[in-house]
Short mmCIF file of C-alpha atoms and ligand atoms in Angstrom, two decimals:
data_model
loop_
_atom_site.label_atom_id
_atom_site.label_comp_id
_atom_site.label_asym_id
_atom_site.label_seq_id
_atom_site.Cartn_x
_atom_site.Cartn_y
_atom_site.Cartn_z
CA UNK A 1 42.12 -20.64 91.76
CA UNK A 2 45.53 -20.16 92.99
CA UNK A 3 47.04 -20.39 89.27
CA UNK A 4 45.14 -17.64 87.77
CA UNK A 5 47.75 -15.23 86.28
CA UNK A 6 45.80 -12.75 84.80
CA UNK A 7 45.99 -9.26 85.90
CA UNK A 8 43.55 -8.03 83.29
CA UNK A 9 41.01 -9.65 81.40
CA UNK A 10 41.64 -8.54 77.73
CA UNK A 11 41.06 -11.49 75.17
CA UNK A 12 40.42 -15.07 75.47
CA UNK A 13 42.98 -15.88 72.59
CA UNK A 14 46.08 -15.94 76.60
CA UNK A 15 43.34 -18.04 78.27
CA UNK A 16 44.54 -22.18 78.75
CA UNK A 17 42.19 -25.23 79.59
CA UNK A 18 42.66 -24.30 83.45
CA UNK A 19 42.03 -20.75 82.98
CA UNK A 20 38.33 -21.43 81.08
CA UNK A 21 37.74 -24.75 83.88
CA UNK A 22 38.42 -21.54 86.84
CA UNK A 23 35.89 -19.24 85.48
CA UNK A 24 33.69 -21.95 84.63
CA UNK A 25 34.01 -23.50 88.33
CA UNK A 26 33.44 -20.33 90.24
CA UNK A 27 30.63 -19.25 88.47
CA UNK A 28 28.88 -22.18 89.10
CA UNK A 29 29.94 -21.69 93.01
CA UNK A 30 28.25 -17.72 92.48
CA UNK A 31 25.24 -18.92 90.96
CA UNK A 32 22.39 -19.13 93.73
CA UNK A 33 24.01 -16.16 95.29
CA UNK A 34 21.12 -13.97 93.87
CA UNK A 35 18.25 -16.57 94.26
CA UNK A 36 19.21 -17.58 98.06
CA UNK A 37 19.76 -15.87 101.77
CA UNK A 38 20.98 -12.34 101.58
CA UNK A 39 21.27 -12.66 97.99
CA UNK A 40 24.97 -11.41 98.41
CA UNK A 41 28.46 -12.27 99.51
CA UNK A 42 30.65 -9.58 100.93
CA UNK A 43 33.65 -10.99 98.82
CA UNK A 44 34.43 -7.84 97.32
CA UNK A 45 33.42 -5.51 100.37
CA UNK A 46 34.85 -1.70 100.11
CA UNK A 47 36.42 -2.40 96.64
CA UNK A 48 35.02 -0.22 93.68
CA UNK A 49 34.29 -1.55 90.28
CA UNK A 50 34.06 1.31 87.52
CA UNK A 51 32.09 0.53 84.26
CA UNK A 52 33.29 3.07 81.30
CA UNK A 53 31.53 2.56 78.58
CA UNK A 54 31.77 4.55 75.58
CA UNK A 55 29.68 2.49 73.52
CA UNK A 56 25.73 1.79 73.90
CA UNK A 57 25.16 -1.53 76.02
CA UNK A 58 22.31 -2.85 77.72
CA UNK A 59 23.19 -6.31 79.11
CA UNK A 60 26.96 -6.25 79.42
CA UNK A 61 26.92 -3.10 81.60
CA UNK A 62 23.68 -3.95 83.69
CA UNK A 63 24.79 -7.41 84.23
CA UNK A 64 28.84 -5.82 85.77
CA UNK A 65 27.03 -3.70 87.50
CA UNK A 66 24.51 -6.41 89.43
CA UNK A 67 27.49 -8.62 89.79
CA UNK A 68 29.65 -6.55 91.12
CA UNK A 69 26.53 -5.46 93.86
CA UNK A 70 26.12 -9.04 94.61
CA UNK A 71 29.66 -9.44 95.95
CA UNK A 72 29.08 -6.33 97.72
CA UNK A 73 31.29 -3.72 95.83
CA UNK A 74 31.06 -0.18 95.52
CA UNK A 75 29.98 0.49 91.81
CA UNK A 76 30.54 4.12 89.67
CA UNK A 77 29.36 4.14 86.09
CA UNK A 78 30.16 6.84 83.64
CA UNK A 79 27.86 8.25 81.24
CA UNK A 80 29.28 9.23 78.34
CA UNK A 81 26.86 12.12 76.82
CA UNK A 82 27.31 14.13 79.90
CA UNK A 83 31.06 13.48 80.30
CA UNK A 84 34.09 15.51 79.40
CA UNK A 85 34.56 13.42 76.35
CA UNK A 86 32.42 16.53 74.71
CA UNK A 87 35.04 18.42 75.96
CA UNK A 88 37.78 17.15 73.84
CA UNK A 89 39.06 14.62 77.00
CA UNK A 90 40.26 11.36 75.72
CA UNK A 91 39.09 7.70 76.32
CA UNK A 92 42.55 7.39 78.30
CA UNK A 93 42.57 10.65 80.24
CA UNK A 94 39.03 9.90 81.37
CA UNK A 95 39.95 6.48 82.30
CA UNK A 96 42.74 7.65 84.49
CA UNK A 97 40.67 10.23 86.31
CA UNK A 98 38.52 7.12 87.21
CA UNK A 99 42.07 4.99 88.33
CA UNK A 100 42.83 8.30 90.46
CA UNK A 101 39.41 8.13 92.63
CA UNK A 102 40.85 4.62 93.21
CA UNK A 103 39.20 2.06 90.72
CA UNK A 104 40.01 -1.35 91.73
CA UNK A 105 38.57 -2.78 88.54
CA UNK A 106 37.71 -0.75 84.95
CA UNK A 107 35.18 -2.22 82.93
CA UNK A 108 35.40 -0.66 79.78
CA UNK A 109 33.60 -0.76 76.15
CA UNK A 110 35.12 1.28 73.10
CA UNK A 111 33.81 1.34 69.67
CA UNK A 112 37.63 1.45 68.61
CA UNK A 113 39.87 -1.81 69.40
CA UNK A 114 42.49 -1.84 71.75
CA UNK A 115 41.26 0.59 74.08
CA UNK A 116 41.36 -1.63 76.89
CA UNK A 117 44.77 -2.86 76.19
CA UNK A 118 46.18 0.21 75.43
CA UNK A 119 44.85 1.59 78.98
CA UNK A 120 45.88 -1.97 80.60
CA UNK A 121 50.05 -1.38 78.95
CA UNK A 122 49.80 2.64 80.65
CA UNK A 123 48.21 1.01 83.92
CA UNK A 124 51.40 -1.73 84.15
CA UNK A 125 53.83 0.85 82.39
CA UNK A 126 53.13 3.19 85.86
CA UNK A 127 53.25 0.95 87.99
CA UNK A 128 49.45 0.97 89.01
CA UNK A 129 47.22 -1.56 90.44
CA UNK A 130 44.25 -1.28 88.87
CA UNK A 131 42.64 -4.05 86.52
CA UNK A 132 41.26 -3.52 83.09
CA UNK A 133 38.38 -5.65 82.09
CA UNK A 134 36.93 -5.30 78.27
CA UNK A 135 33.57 -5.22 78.01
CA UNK A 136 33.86 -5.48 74.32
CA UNK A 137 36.38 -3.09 71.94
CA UNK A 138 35.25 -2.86 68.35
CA UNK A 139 35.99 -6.02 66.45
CA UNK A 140 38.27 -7.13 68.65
CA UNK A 141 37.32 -9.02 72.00
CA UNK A 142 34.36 -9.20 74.62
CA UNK A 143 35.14 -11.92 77.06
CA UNK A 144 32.81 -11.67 79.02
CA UNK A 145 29.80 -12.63 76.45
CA UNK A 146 32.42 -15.57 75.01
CA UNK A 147 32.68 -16.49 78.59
CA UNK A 148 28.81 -16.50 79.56
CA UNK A 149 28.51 -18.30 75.83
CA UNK A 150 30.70 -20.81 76.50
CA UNK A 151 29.04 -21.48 80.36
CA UNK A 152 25.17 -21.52 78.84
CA UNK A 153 26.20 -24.47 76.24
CA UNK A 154 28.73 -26.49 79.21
CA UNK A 155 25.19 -26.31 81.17
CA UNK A 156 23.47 -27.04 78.14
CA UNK A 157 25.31 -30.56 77.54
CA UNK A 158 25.95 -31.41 80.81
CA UNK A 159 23.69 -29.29 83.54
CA UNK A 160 25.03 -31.16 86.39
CA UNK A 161 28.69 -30.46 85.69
CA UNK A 162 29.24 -27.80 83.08
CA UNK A 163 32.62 -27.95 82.48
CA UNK A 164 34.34 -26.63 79.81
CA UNK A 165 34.71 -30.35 78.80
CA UNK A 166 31.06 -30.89 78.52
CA UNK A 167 31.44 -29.28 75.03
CA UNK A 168 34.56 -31.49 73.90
CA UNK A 169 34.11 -32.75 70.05
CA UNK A 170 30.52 -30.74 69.77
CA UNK A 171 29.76 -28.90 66.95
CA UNK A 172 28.66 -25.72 67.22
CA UNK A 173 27.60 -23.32 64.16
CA UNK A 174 27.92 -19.66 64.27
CA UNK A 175 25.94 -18.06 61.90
CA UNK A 176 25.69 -14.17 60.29
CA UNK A 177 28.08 -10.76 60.81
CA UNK A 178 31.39 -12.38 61.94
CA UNK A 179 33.37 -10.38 60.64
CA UNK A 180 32.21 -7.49 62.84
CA UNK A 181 31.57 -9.67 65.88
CA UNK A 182 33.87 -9.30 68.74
CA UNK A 183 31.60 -12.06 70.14
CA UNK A 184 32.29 -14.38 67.28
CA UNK A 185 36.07 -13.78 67.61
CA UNK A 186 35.83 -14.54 71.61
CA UNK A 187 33.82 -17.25 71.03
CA UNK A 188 36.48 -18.88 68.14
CA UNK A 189 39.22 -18.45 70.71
CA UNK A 190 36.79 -20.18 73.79
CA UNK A 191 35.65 -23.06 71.95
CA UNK A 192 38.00 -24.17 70.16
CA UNK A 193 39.94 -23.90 73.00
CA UNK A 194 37.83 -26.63 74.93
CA UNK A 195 37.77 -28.78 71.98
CA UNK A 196 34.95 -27.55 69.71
CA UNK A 197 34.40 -27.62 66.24
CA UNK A 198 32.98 -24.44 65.07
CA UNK A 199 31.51 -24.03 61.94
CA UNK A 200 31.50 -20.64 60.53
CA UNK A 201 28.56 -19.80 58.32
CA UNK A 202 27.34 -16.24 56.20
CA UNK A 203 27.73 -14.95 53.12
CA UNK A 204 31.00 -13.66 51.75
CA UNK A 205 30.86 -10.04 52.19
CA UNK A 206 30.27 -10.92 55.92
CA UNK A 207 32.77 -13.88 56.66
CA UNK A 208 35.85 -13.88 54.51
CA UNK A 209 37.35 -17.53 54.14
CA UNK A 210 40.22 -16.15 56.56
CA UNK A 211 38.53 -16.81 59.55
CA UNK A 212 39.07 -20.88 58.90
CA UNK A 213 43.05 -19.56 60.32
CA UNK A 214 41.33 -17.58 62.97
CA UNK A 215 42.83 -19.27 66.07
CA UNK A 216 46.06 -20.26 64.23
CA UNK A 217 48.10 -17.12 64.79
CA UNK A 218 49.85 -16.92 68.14
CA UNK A 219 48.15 -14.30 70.47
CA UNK A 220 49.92 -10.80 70.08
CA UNK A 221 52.83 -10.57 72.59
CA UNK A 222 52.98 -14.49 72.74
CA UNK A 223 55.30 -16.88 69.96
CA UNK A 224 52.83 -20.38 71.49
CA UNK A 225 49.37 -20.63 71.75
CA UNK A 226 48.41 -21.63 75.16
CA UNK A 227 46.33 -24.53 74.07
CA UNK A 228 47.70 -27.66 73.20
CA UNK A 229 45.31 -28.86 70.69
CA UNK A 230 42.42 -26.76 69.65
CA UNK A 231 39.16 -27.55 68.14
CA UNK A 232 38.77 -27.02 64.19
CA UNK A 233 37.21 -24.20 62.22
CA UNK A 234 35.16 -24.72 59.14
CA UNK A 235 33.40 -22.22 56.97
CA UNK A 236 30.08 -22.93 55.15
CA UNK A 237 27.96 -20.30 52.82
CA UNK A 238 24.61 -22.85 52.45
CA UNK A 239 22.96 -23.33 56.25
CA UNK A 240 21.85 -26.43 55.40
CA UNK A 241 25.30 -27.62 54.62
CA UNK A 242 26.34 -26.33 58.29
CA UNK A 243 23.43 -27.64 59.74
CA UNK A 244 24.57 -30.94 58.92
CA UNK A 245 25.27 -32.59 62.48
CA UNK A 246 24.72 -29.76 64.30
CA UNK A 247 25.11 -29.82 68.53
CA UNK A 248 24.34 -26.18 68.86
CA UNK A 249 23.52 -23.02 67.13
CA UNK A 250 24.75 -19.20 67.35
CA UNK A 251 23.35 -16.22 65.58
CA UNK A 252 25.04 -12.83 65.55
CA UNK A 253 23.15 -9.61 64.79
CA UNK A 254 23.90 -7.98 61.34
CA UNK A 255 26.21 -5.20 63.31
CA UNK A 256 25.08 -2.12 60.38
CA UNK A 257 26.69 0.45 62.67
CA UNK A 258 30.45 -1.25 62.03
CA UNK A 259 29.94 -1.88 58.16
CA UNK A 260 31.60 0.57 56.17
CA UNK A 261 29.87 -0.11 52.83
CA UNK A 262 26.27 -1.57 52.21
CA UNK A 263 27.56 -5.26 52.50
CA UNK A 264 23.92 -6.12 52.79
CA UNK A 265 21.05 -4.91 50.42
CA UNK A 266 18.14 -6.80 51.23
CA UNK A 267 17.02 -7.74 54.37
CA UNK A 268 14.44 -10.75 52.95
CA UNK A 269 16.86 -11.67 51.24
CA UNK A 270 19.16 -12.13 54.23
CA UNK A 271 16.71 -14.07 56.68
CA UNK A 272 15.76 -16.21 53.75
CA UNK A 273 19.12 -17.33 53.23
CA UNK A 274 20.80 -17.33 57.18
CA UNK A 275 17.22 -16.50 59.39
CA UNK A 276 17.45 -19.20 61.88
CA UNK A 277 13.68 -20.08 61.74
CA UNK A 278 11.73 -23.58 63.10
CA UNK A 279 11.92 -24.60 59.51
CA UNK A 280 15.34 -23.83 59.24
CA UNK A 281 16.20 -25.98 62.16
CA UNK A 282 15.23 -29.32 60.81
CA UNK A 283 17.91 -29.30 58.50
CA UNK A 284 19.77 -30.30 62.38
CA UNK A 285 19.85 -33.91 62.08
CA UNK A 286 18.78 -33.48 66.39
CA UNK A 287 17.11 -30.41 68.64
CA UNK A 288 19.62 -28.08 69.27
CA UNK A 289 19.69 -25.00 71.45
CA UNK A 290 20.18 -21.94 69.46
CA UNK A 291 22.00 -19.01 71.03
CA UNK A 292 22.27 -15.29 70.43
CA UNK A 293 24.58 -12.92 72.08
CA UNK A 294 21.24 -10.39 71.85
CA UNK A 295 20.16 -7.39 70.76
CA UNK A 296 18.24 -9.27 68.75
CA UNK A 297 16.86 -7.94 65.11
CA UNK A 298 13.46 -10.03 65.08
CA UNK A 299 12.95 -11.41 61.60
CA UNK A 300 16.59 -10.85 60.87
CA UNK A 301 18.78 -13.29 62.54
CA UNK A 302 16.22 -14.99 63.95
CA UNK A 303 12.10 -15.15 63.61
CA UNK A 304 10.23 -13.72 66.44
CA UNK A 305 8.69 -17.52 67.41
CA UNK A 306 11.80 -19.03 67.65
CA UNK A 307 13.17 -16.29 70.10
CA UNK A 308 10.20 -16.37 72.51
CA UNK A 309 10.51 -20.00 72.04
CA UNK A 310 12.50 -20.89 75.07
CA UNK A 311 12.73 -24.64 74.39
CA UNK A 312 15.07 -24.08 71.89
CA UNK A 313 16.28 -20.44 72.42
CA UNK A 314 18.92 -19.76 75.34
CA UNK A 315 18.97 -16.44 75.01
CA UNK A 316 16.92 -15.65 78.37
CA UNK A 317 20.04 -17.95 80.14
CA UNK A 318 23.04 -16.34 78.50
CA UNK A 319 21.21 -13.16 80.41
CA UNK A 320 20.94 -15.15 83.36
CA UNK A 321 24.33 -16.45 82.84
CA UNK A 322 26.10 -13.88 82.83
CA UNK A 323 25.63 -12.42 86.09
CA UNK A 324 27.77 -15.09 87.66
CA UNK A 325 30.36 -15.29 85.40
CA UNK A 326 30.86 -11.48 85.24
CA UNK A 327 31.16 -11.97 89.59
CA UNK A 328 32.98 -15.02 88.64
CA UNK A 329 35.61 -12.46 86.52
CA UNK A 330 35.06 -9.49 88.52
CA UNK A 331 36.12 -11.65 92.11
CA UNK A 332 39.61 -13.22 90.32
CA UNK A 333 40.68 -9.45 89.62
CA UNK A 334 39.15 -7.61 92.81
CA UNK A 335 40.70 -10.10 95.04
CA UNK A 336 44.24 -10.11 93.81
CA UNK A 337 44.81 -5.93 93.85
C1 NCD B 401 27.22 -7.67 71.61
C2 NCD B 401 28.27 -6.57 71.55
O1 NCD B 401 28.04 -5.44 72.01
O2 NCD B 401 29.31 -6.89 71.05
N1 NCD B 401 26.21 -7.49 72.53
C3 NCD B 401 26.40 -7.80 73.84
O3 NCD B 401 27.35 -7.38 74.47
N2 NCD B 401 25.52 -8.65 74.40
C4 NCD B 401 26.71 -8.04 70.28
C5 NCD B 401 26.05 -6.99 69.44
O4 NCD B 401 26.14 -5.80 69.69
O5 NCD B 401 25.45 -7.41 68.44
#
């Protein structure tokens, strides 16, 4: 672990090979630590992890919050109903009032983008030690859930040794609201990184043929990408045309409280078309898992029997997988400040 370089975890568009095989590795070194002995490790002893989190979350926050207890860290959450935010304070200003009780790490989750990265630039700019970690900002980036995603299908393919090489060549379809899925974008920048082929598939209104360039652009600040060679992108509109050698599947809710217009008008309509259902699985030519960063709309994205179906649906592991990778994350920043 002695080449990670990352003072804050942002995006996964700066994260190489070696930086995905790290988190990878030490979340598989974390992952009994709940199941076995004390059910802790005092790794992060004394140091205090601070979840702010403007936006409603269930699993992200929970699942910082355990981790962080299982390396034995103080933890402070904010709630942001009873906060000054009524008060007219900003995002920022609230943030630092957290650095000043002496935050080691801010976890933080804005409806807006580039909260966390504004916060990280002010954080370096003064010359303070405390690490940002987003925990999803608007349609922007949640590494965390592209991280947990990208662990789940490495111990998917290869459960003795999930690497991010275990998903090499695979193709794996995301399917629905991309274009107001942070998790999608993480996602494009984590698999294709490990040598993926994604294939993108919705209907217009909600995946605009741009997304094919997604990962082509460098990442802001940066003139190279820091992969070498990336998996492809390809975008679909029929799921049975993206089903079409299928290795694994990803749903996305239909994120309503993001769309500006009505870019949906019939929910029937919808499943019918891009409902991941039992029937709509056989167009696979193989079983594949099928993945959804949850909440889940039942009978939406997905039919209620296929999500309580947990030979097929990983969505009780990406909860499960999470924990450790978010002490995998939260362990690489604590230790270094
Ligand atoms: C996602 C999010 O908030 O971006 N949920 C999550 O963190 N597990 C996806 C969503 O809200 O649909």
């Amino acid at each position: 672990m002695s080449d990670w370089s990352h003072r804050h975890i942002l995006d996964l568009a700066t994260f190489s090979l070696e930086d995905f095989n790290s988190v990878l590795e030490l979340a598989n070194r974390f992952k009994d630590v709940p199941t076995k002995g004390t059910r802790k490790l005092p790794a992060l002893q004394g140091r205090l992890i601070t979840t702010l989190f403007f936006e409603p979350s269930t699993r992200t926050r929970s699942s910082f919050e355990l981790a962080a207890k299982r390396l034995s860290a103080d933890v402070q959450s904010f709630t942001p109903t009873s906060s000054s935010l009524s008060k007219g304070e900003t995002p920022i200003d609230t943030a630092l009032t957290y650095v000043a009780m002496g935050a080691d790490v801010l976890i933080v989750r804005h409806s807006s983008t580039n909260v966390p990265d504004q916060l990280a630039s002010y954080l370096d700019a003064t010359g303070s030690k405390t690490a940002v970690l987003n925990g999803g900002d608007g349609l922007h980036s949640h590494p965390s859930q592209g991280l947990l995603d990208l662990y789940t299908l490495a111990k998917f393919f290869n459960p003795n040794n999930p690497k991010p090489e275990a998903i090499k060549g695979k193709r794996i379809v995301i399917v629905g609201d991309i274009l107001h899925s942070r998790v999608a974008r993480s996602n494009l920048w984590a698999l294709t990184a490990c040598g993926a082929n994604v294939v993108l598939c919705g209907p217009p209104t909600l995946l605009p043929y741009e997304f094919a360039d997604f990962v082509n652009a460098p990442p802001p600040g940066q003139s190279h990408d820091p992969v070498a060679k990336r998996g492809q992108i390809t975008i679909f509109r029929s799921l049975k045309e993206a089903f079409k050698g299928a290795d694994a599947v990803m749903t996305l809710r239909l994120q309503k409280e993001r769309m500006r217009q009505n870019l949906i008008t019939d929910l029937y309509q919808y499943h019918y078309e891009y409902g991941i259902t039992h029937e709509s699985l056989k167009w696979c030519k193989q079983k594949v898992p099928v993945l959804h960063p949850g909440p889940v709309n039942r009978g939406v994205e997905m039919s209620s029997a296929l999500l309580e179906d947990t030979s097929i649906c990983l969505v009780k592991e990406q909860v499960q997988n999470g924990i450790p990778i978010r002490m995998a994350l939260l362990y690489l920043l604590a230790t270094r400040v």
